[in-house]
Tab-separated table of C-alpha atoms in Angstrom:
chain	number	residue	atom	x	y	z
A	42	MET	CA	107.349	100.650	120.300
A	43	GLU	CA	104.025	102.045	120.139
A	44	TYR	CA	104.716	103.529	116.134
A	45	TYR	CA	102.115	101.941	114.671
A	46	SER	CA	97.972	101.349	115.718
A	47	ARG	CA	98.063	98.474	118.971
A	48	HIS	CA	95.919	96.831	116.178
A	49	ILE	CA	98.555	96.530	113.630
A	50	SER	CA	101.517	95.489	116.425
A	51	ASN	CA	99.288	92.510	117.364
A	52	LEU	CA	98.776	91.177	114.484
A	53	VAL	CA	102.650	91.555	113.564
A	54	GLU	CA	103.024	89.521	116.821
A	55	GLN	CA	100.704	86.670	115.783
A	56	LEU	CA	102.510	86.399	112.789
A	57	ALA	CA	105.848	86.062	113.885
A	58	GLY	CA	104.428	83.701	115.858
A	59	LEU	CA	104.160	81.191	112.919
A	60	PRO	CA	106.759	79.220	111.431
A	61	GLY	CA	109.136	80.243	108.470
A	62	ILE	CA	108.241	84.189	109.558
A	63	GLY	CA	110.204	86.428	111.142
A	64	ALA	CA	109.861	89.578	112.272
A	65	LYS	CA	110.406	91.871	109.005
A	66	SER	CA	108.478	89.331	107.073
A	67	ALA	CA	105.711	89.691	109.562
A	68	GLN	CA	105.524	93.083	109.255
A	69	ARG	CA	105.529	92.783	105.701
A	70	LEU	CA	102.718	91.057	105.581
A	71	ALA	CA	100.821	93.250	108.149
A	72	PHE	CA	100.921	95.553	106.118
A	73	HIS	CA	100.062	93.925	103.119
A	74	ILE	CA	96.859	92.680	104.850
A	75	MET	CA	96.186	96.169	106.046
A	76	HIS	CA	96.030	96.853	102.051
A	77	MET	CA	93.985	93.965	100.662
A	78	PRO	CA	90.348	94.876	100.129
A	79	LYS	CA	88.217	93.409	102.773
A	80	GLU	CA	86.172	90.731	101.749
A	81	GLN	CA	89.422	88.833	100.679
A	82	VAL	CA	90.576	89.351	104.247
A	83	GLY	CA	87.373	87.872	104.941
A	84	GLN	CA	88.521	85.059	102.572
A	85	LEU	CA	91.864	84.627	104.528
A	86	THR	CA	89.899	84.267	107.728
A	87	ALA	CA	87.133	82.405	106.690
A	88	ALA	CA	89.641	79.592	105.494
A	89	ILE	CA	91.696	79.652	108.541
A	90	LYS	CA	89.078	78.715	111.075
A	91	ASP	CA	87.157	76.182	108.510
A	92	ALA	CA	90.572	74.305	108.176
A	93	ARG	CA	91.215	74.381	112.008
A	94	GLU	CA	87.217	73.634	112.776
A	95	LYS	CA	85.990	71.162	110.292
A	96	VAL	CA	88.880	68.975	109.144
A	97	GLN	CA	89.074	65.819	111.068
A	98	TYR	CA	91.036	62.550	111.427
A	99	CYS	CA	90.347	59.938	109.372
A	100	LYS	CA	88.880	57.034	111.810
A	101	CYS	CA	91.023	54.316	110.036
A	102	CYS	CA	94.198	55.757	108.102
A	103	CYS	CA	93.856	59.079	110.689
A	104	THR	CA	94.804	61.511	107.713
A	105	LEU	CA	93.464	64.744	107.824
A	106	THR	CA	90.117	64.375	105.806
A	107	ASP	CA	86.655	66.663	105.137
A	108	GLN	CA	84.484	63.722	106.179
A	109	GLU	CA	84.876	60.306	108.738
A	110	ILE	CA	86.502	58.249	106.232
A	111	CYS	CA	89.003	60.008	103.794
A	112	PRO	CA	88.463	58.897	100.299
A	113	ILE	CA	91.943	57.063	99.660
A	114	CYS	CA	90.058	54.098	102.787
A	115	SER	CA	86.605	54.525	101.060
A	116	ASN	CA	88.069	53.639	97.204
A	117	PRO	CA	87.147	50.388	97.033
A	118	SER	CA	89.873	49.984	94.470
A	119	ARG	CA	92.629	50.089	96.748
A	120	ASP	CA	94.555	47.503	98.016
A	121	ARG	CA	93.317	47.210	101.900
A	122	GLN	CA	96.413	44.656	102.557
A	123	THR	CA	99.357	46.690	101.863
A	124	ILE	CA	99.305	50.058	104.627
A	125	MET	CA	102.548	52.230	104.089
A	126	VAL	CA	103.065	53.851	107.178
A	127	VAL	CA	104.161	57.839	107.319
A	128	GLU	CA	104.636	60.534	109.096
A	129	ASN	CA	102.651	63.114	108.112
A	130	PRO	CA	99.597	63.630	105.486
A	131	ARG	CA	102.267	65.521	103.367
A	132	ASP	CA	104.211	62.801	103.044
A	133	LEU	CA	101.445	60.615	102.371
A	134	ALA	CA	100.314	63.039	99.202
A	135	ALA	CA	103.994	62.980	98.237
A	136	TYR	CA	103.303	59.425	97.698
A	137	GLU	CA	99.970	59.761	96.235
A	138	LYS	CA	101.507	61.884	93.495
A	139	THR	CA	103.483	58.655	91.922
A	140	GLU	CA	100.462	57.389	91.228
A	141	LYS	CA	101.670	53.771	91.648
A	142	TYR	CA	100.923	52.857	95.143
A	143	GLU	CA	98.098	51.172	95.046
A	144	GLY	CA	97.483	50.044	98.722
A	145	VAL	CA	96.101	52.528	101.314
A	146	TYR	CA	98.206	54.567	104.413
A	147	HIS	CA	98.437	54.635	108.222
A	148	VAL	CA	99.615	58.568	109.043
A	149	LEU	CA	101.450	58.720	112.343
A	150	HIS	CA	100.965	62.513	112.999
A	151	GLY	CA	105.134	62.675	113.874
A	152	ALA	CA	108.233	60.304	114.383
A	153	ILE	CA	109.347	58.830	118.372
A	154	SER	CA	111.776	61.067	119.498
A	155	PRO	CA	113.559	60.960	123.005
A	156	MET	CA	114.977	64.417	122.358
A	157	LEU	CA	111.886	66.138	121.615
A	158	GLY	CA	109.879	63.827	124.792
A	159	ILE	CA	108.210	62.388	121.643
A	160	GLY	CA	107.495	59.014	122.989
A	161	PRO	CA	105.611	55.528	121.229
A	162	GLU	CA	102.484	56.428	123.184
A	163	ASP	CA	102.019	60.414	121.405
A	164	ILE	CA	101.775	59.086	117.578
A	165	ARG	CA	98.728	57.250	116.182
A	166	LEU	CA	100.554	53.511	116.825
A	167	THR	CA	97.393	52.154	118.655
A	168	GLU	CA	94.922	53.049	115.898
A	169	LEU	CA	97.841	50.940	113.343
A	170	MET	CA	97.879	47.781	115.636
A	171	GLN	CA	94.055	47.723	115.985
A	172	ARG	CA	94.361	47.945	112.341
A	173	LEU	CA	96.428	44.923	111.851
A	174	GLN	CA	94.023	42.668	113.572
A	175	GLY	CA	92.166	42.218	110.044
A	176	ASP	CA	93.217	41.019	107.064
A	177	VAL	CA	96.669	42.712	106.099
A	178	LYS	CA	99.802	41.043	104.142
A	179	GLU	CA	102.231	43.724	104.449
A	180	VAL	CA	103.361	47.129	106.328
A	181	ILE	CA	105.862	49.390	104.592
A	182	ILE	CA	107.538	52.137	106.588
A	183	ALA	CA	107.751	55.374	104.773
A	184	THR	CA	108.832	57.247	107.696
A	185	ASN	CA	111.628	59.711	107.035
A	186	SER	CA	114.852	58.871	106.517
A	187	SER	CA	116.080	60.836	109.696
A	188	LEU	CA	117.072	59.360	113.260
A	189	GLU	CA	113.702	60.127	114.576
A	190	GLY	CA	112.364	58.735	111.434
A	191	GLU	CA	114.749	55.633	111.469
A	192	THR	CA	113.949	54.823	115.146
A	193	THR	CA	109.911	54.967	114.868
A	194	ALA	CA	110.608	51.835	111.872
A	195	MET	CA	112.701	50.651	113.824
A	196	TYR	CA	110.298	50.361	116.838
A	197	ILE	CA	107.263	49.476	115.085
A	198	SER	CA	108.711	46.672	112.938
A	199	LYS	CA	110.088	45.269	116.508
A	200	LEU	CA	106.322	45.391	117.051
A	201	ILE	CA	104.574	43.942	114.286
A	202	LYS	CA	106.921	41.367	113.691
A	203	PRO	CA	105.671	38.810	115.986
A	204	SER	CA	102.452	38.599	114.575
A	205	GLY	CA	104.330	37.194	111.345
A	206	ILE	CA	102.656	40.377	109.232
A	207	ARG	CA	105.805	41.200	106.225
A	208	VAL	CA	107.406	44.684	107.614
A	209	SER	CA	109.284	46.299	105.120
A	210	ARG	CA	111.367	49.609	104.470
A	211	ILE	CA	111.331	52.174	101.893
A	212	ALA	CA	114.775	52.137	100.246
A	213	SER	CA	117.480	54.044	101.243
A	214	GLY	CA	120.709	55.373	98.324
A	215	VAL	CA	121.385	58.127	96.229
A	216	PRO	CA	118.631	60.202	94.711
A	217	VAL	CA	117.357	60.149	91.093
A	218	GLY	CA	119.082	62.529	89.141
A	219	GLY	CA	121.769	63.035	92.317
A	220	ASP	CA	125.346	64.344	91.835
A	221	LEU	CA	127.289	61.646	94.199
A	222	GLU	CA	129.588	64.382	94.569
A	223	CYS	CA	127.248	66.347	96.271
A	224	ILE	CA	125.784	63.554	98.376
A	225	ASP	CA	126.681	62.870	101.725
A	226	GLU	CA	129.013	59.916	103.536
A	227	VAL	CA	125.745	58.266	104.600
A	228	THR	CA	123.994	58.045	102.185
A	229	LEU	CA	126.900	56.752	99.626
A	230	LEU	CA	127.377	53.716	102.221
A	231	ARG	CA	123.992	53.485	102.269
A	232	ALA	CA	123.482	53.248	98.557
A	233	LEU	CA	126.187	50.901	98.566
A	234	GLU	CA	125.116	48.130	101.224
A	235	GLY	CA	121.240	48.397	99.598
A	236	ARG	CA	123.378	47.601	96.290
A	237	VAL	CA	121.398	45.775	94.111
A	238	ASP	CA	122.309	42.853	91.159
A	239	LEU	CA	121.989	44.149	87.155
B	74	MET	CA	95.099	66.922	93.577
B	75	GLU	CA	92.748	66.485	96.097
B	76	TYR	CA	95.100	64.401	98.961
B	77	TYR	CA	94.358	66.491	101.606
B	78	SER	CA	90.349	68.049	102.634
B	79	ARG	CA	89.555	70.641	100.740
B	80	HIS	CA	89.402	73.026	103.375
B	81	ILE	CA	93.782	72.721	103.822
B	82	SER	CA	93.674	72.763	99.915
B	83	ASN	CA	91.454	76.512	100.272
B	84	LEU	CA	94.003	77.662	103.138
B	85	VAL	CA	97.345	76.588	101.215
B	86	GLU	CA	95.537	78.645	98.425
B	87	GLN	CA	94.640	81.743	100.287
B	88	LEU	CA	98.091	81.827	102.301
B	89	ALA	CA	100.080	81.295	99.093
B	90	GLY	CA	98.677	84.481	97.726
B	91	LEU	CA	100.653	86.325	100.483
B	92	PRO	CA	103.520	88.183	99.505
B	93	GLY	CA	107.048	85.961	99.686
B	94	ILE	CA	105.157	82.997	100.976
B	95	GLY	CA	105.806	80.083	98.499
B	96	ALA	CA	103.238	76.979	98.028
B	97	LYS	CA	106.096	74.980	99.755
B	98	SER	CA	105.418	77.551	103.129
B	99	ALA	CA	101.732	77.658	102.378
B	100	GLN	CA	101.790	74.234	103.009
B	101	ARG	CA	103.993	74.090	106.155
B	102	LEU	CA	101.908	77.036	107.847
B	103	ALA	CA	98.502	75.386	106.684
B	104	PHE	CA	99.561	72.154	108.688
B	105	HIS	CA	101.113	74.049	111.574
B	106	ILE	CA	97.426	76.068	111.700
B	107	MET	CA	95.801	72.355	111.911
B	108	HIS	CA	97.631	71.550	115.246
B	109	MET	CA	97.072	74.788	116.599
B	110	PRO	CA	95.116	75.425	119.656
B	111	LYS	CA	91.662	76.387	118.559
B	112	GLU	CA	92.024	79.616	121.125
B	113	GLN	CA	95.253	80.574	119.056
B	114	VAL	CA	93.679	79.922	116.323
B	115	GLY	CA	90.814	82.268	117.259
B	116	GLN	CA	93.849	85.206	118.329
B	117	LEU	CA	95.086	85.139	114.771
B	118	THR	CA	92.122	85.688	112.834
B	119	ALA	CA	90.787	88.112	115.184
B	120	ALA	CA	94.000	89.344	114.845
B	121	ILE	CA	93.643	89.916	111.058
B	122	LYS	CA	90.078	91.258	110.903
B	123	ASP	CA	90.625	93.936	114.297
B	124	ALA	CA	93.985	95.153	111.456
B	125	ARG	CA	92.093	95.234	108.843
B	126	GLU	CA	88.804	96.851	110.368
B	127	LYS	CA	89.935	99.222	113.206
B	128	VAL	CA	93.006	100.846	112.139
B	129	GLN	CA	92.027	104.007	109.810
B	130	TYR	CA	94.431	106.781	108.186
B	131	CYS	CA	95.680	109.759	110.840
B	132	LYS	CA	93.240	113.008	109.683
B	133	CYS	CA	96.668	114.910	109.958
B	134	CYS	CA	99.971	112.845	108.450
B	135	CYS	CA	97.589	109.985	106.965
B	136	THR	CA	99.669	107.029	108.923
B	137	LEU	CA	98.054	104.425	110.101
B	138	THR	CA	96.196	104.795	113.817
B	139	ASP	CA	93.393	103.840	116.073
B	140	GLN	CA	92.302	106.953	116.768
B	141	GLU	CA	91.226	109.875	114.346
B	142	ILE	CA	94.788	111.863	115.400
B	143	CYS	CA	97.975	109.608	115.630
B	144	PRO	CA	100.045	109.778	118.613
B	145	ILE	CA	102.594	111.762	117.029
B	146	CYS	CA	100.550	114.761	115.828
B	147	SER	CA	98.375	114.932	118.908
B	148	ASN	CA	101.648	115.281	121.097
B	149	PRO	CA	102.061	118.916	121.828
B	150	SER	CA	105.583	118.887	122.289
B	151	ARG	CA	106.465	118.129	118.109
B	152	ASP	CA	107.248	120.708	116.661
B	153	ARG	CA	104.246	120.969	113.743
B	154	GLN	CA	106.544	123.507	111.920
B	155	THR	CA	108.723	120.903	110.325
B	156	ILE	CA	107.204	117.903	108.132
B	157	MET	CA	108.978	114.925	107.566
B	158	VAL	CA	107.484	113.245	104.227
B	159	VAL	CA	108.218	109.284	104.020
B	160	GLU	CA	106.583	106.843	101.602
B	161	ASN	CA	105.069	104.304	104.503
B	162	PRO	CA	104.615	103.941	107.857
B	163	ARG	CA	107.502	101.686	108.219
B	164	ASP	CA	109.471	104.432	107.096
B	165	LEU	CA	108.414	106.579	110.371
B	166	ALA	CA	109.106	103.741	112.452
B	167	ALA	CA	112.237	103.574	111.594
B	168	TYR	CA	113.368	107.460	112.308
B	169	GLU	CA	111.262	107.379	115.515
B	170	LYS	CA	113.389	104.372	116.524
B	171	THR	CA	116.027	107.237	116.552
B	172	GLU	CA	114.449	109.392	119.057
B	173	LYS	CA	115.920	112.432	117.992
B	174	TYR	CA	113.689	113.702	115.567
B	175	GLU	CA	110.579	115.964	117.050
B	176	GLY	CA	109.031	117.184	114.122
B	177	VAL	CA	105.569	115.194	112.365
B	178	TYR	CA	105.770	112.952	109.528
B	179	HIS	CA	103.260	113.250	106.573
B	180	VAL	CA	103.106	109.487	104.908
B	181	LEU	CA	102.543	109.324	101.048
B	182	HIS	CA	101.303	105.720	101.027
B	183	GLY	CA	103.936	104.971	97.739
B	184	ALA	CA	105.565	106.903	95.740
B	185	ILE	CA	105.352	108.127	91.971
B	186	SER	CA	106.511	104.906	89.674
B	187	PRO	CA	105.534	105.848	85.641
B	188	MET	CA	106.598	102.228	85.143
B	189	LEU	CA	103.743	100.653	87.941
B	190	GLY	CA	101.354	103.446	86.307
B	191	ILE	CA	101.370	105.849	89.870
B	192	GLY	CA	100.568	108.994	89.643
B	193	PRO	CA	101.182	111.841	91.801
B	194	GLU	CA	97.359	111.585	92.237
B	195	ASP	CA	97.917	108.158	93.484
B	196	ILE	CA	99.419	109.108	96.820
B	197	ARG	CA	98.872	111.336	99.859
B	198	LEU	CA	100.011	114.630	97.688
B	199	THR	CA	96.789	116.738	98.226
B	200	GLU	CA	96.482	116.294	102.127
B	201	LEU	CA	100.417	117.458	102.440
B	202	MET	CA	99.467	120.372	100.350
B	203	GLN	CA	96.797	121.057	102.486
B	204	ARG	CA	98.607	120.826	105.736
B	205	LEU	CA	101.128	123.595	103.656
B	206	GLN	CA	98.676	125.963	103.846
B	207	GLY	CA	99.311	126.319	108.025
B	208	ASP	CA	102.248	127.110	109.867
B	209	VAL	CA	105.363	125.590	108.498
B	210	LYS	CA	108.216	125.768	108.032
B	211	GLU	CA	110.330	122.969	106.180
B	212	VAL	CA	109.492	119.676	104.565
B	213	ILE	CA	112.098	117.585	104.808
B	214	ILE	CA	111.462	114.675	102.216
B	215	ALA	CA	113.016	111.450	103.248
B	216	THR	CA	111.566	109.213	100.080
B	217	ASN	CA	113.585	106.006	99.795
B	218	SER	CA	116.522	106.061	97.619
B	219	SER	CA	115.160	104.321	94.712
B	220	LEU	CA	114.074	105.525	91.321
B	221	GLU	CA	110.750	106.083	92.294
B	222	GLY	CA	111.696	107.533	95.959
B	223	GLU	CA	113.883	110.307	93.898
B	224	THR	CA	111.334	110.893	91.349
B	225	THR	CA	108.748	111.463	94.116
B	226	ALA	CA	111.193	113.686	96.248
B	227	MET	CA	111.721	115.960	92.776
B	228	TYR	CA	108.615	116.468	92.063
B	229	ILE	CA	107.352	117.493	95.731
B	230	SER	CA	110.235	119.839	95.759
B	231	LYS	CA	109.192	121.779	92.832
B	232	LEU	CA	105.350	121.811	93.876
B	233	ILE	CA	106.675	123.433	97.479
B	234	LYS	CA	109.405	125.541	95.950
B	235	PRO	CA	107.680	127.823	95.027
B	236	SER	CA	105.537	128.447	98.318
B	237	GLY	CA	108.792	130.229	100.022
B	238	ILE	CA	108.761	126.901	102.409
B	239	ARG	CA	112.206	125.344	102.946
B	240	VAL	CA	112.380	122.325	101.267
B	241	SER	CA	115.044	119.402	101.981
B	242	ARG	CA	115.988	115.967	101.196
B	243	ILE	CA	117.968	113.580	103.861
B	244	ALA	CA	121.410	112.851	102.356
B	245	SER	CA	122.950	110.191	100.888
B	246	GLY	CA	125.860	108.174	100.869
B	247	VAL	CA	128.430	105.393	102.643
B	248	PRO	CA	126.237	103.805	105.455
B	249	VAL	CA	127.803	103.904	108.940
B	250	GLY	CA	129.712	101.068	109.318
B	251	GLY	CA	129.594	100.914	105.734
B	252	ASP	CA	133.130	98.762	104.222
B	253	LEU	CA	133.613	101.064	100.907
B	254	GLU	CA	134.788	97.904	98.594
B	255	CYS	CA	131.208	96.697	99.599
B	256	ILE	CA	129.152	99.542	98.167
B	257	ASP	CA	128.236	100.160	94.783
B	258	GLU	CA	129.815	103.047	92.529
B	259	VAL	CA	126.432	105.303	92.484
B	260	THR	CA	126.295	105.287	96.753
B	261	LEU	CA	130.108	105.893	96.416
B	262	LEU	CA	129.608	108.823	94.397
B	263	ARG	CA	127.090	110.582	96.000
B	264	ALA	CA	128.863	110.438	99.330
B	265	LEU	CA	131.425	112.189	97.213
B	266	GLU	CA	128.919	114.819	95.855
B	267	GLY	CA	128.086	115.243	99.394
B	268	ARG	CA	131.279	115.558	101.309
B	269	VAL	CA	131.340	117.933	104.100
B	270	ASP	CA	133.995	120.418	105.589
B	271	LEU	CA	136.440	118.967	108.535
């Protein structure tokens, strides 16, 4: 179906390979790019290349960063005795936006998922265990509240418990502002189990 | 909000500038790109660059193509006396997929829109009028059935009529397989006005 130029078809194919972009959106994007000023196209391709080539994993917490050690790990005012374990840098950013957490992080880059064939050796667990050799008081597990996230949380807590370090899990329950009737049964039960005295 | 690397923030910003990609999708795409193999990222950036730099307008019908003259215009079995006027290359592709149209095309790259400040001089009308100097029997106007498309169709027909060349407009009505109750009143009225004897 070579109705357009070979180059356009190739671009459409490449774009359609990205997550959340279907055949129609890929076509629309490709034609948008065709009509973009050349400098702007240069900026877009440079941004893609730079992000892929210049960004590295923080030697300490494994998040994505420009330097060897990320700004959070190198900030002397952060509490290094508390480590929050998250699945990916977006989750780290979500907690940073609260501006209340003062500890440091550890980014796993995934979660254990037997279904997808992702085992404990495929996520950054070795790096976490190495960090625990130092002076750490608490590990807060903030993996997602999904099957994979819960499995990972259980696995990590069993791994760390023998060392005597405190291991906690972020609370699961009704989101603030959430309407009870719109919330699934599992969350409602969790909220009930985790009730606190007033 | 520099929670990630500067390079990632830049990529997210660039991606969010594309049509149909919001802040959240841009972030998801950026992290997908971060984890793509380097060769695949190279293919993506090359595809964007090639499409923008190597594709040109057909000297005859103004569609986007690799060569000076597009494959349709250079095909000797196409009927050069019939020209279908479309708004963009995607519309051309849509008619090519029917595999029944044997004439050639003319791509306007837009439609007249006083609201957006697009006048007759901003679309490829001069090129169309030049082509009509040759041996042309019919111009079929296949612009969209929108306000802009209809305005453009009216404008072109008034422009061509004096030359004596036949000017036609593709039919407007109920789509095949369409359910009458789901179709808007304007379309229903058009279908009634355009009724044909059985």
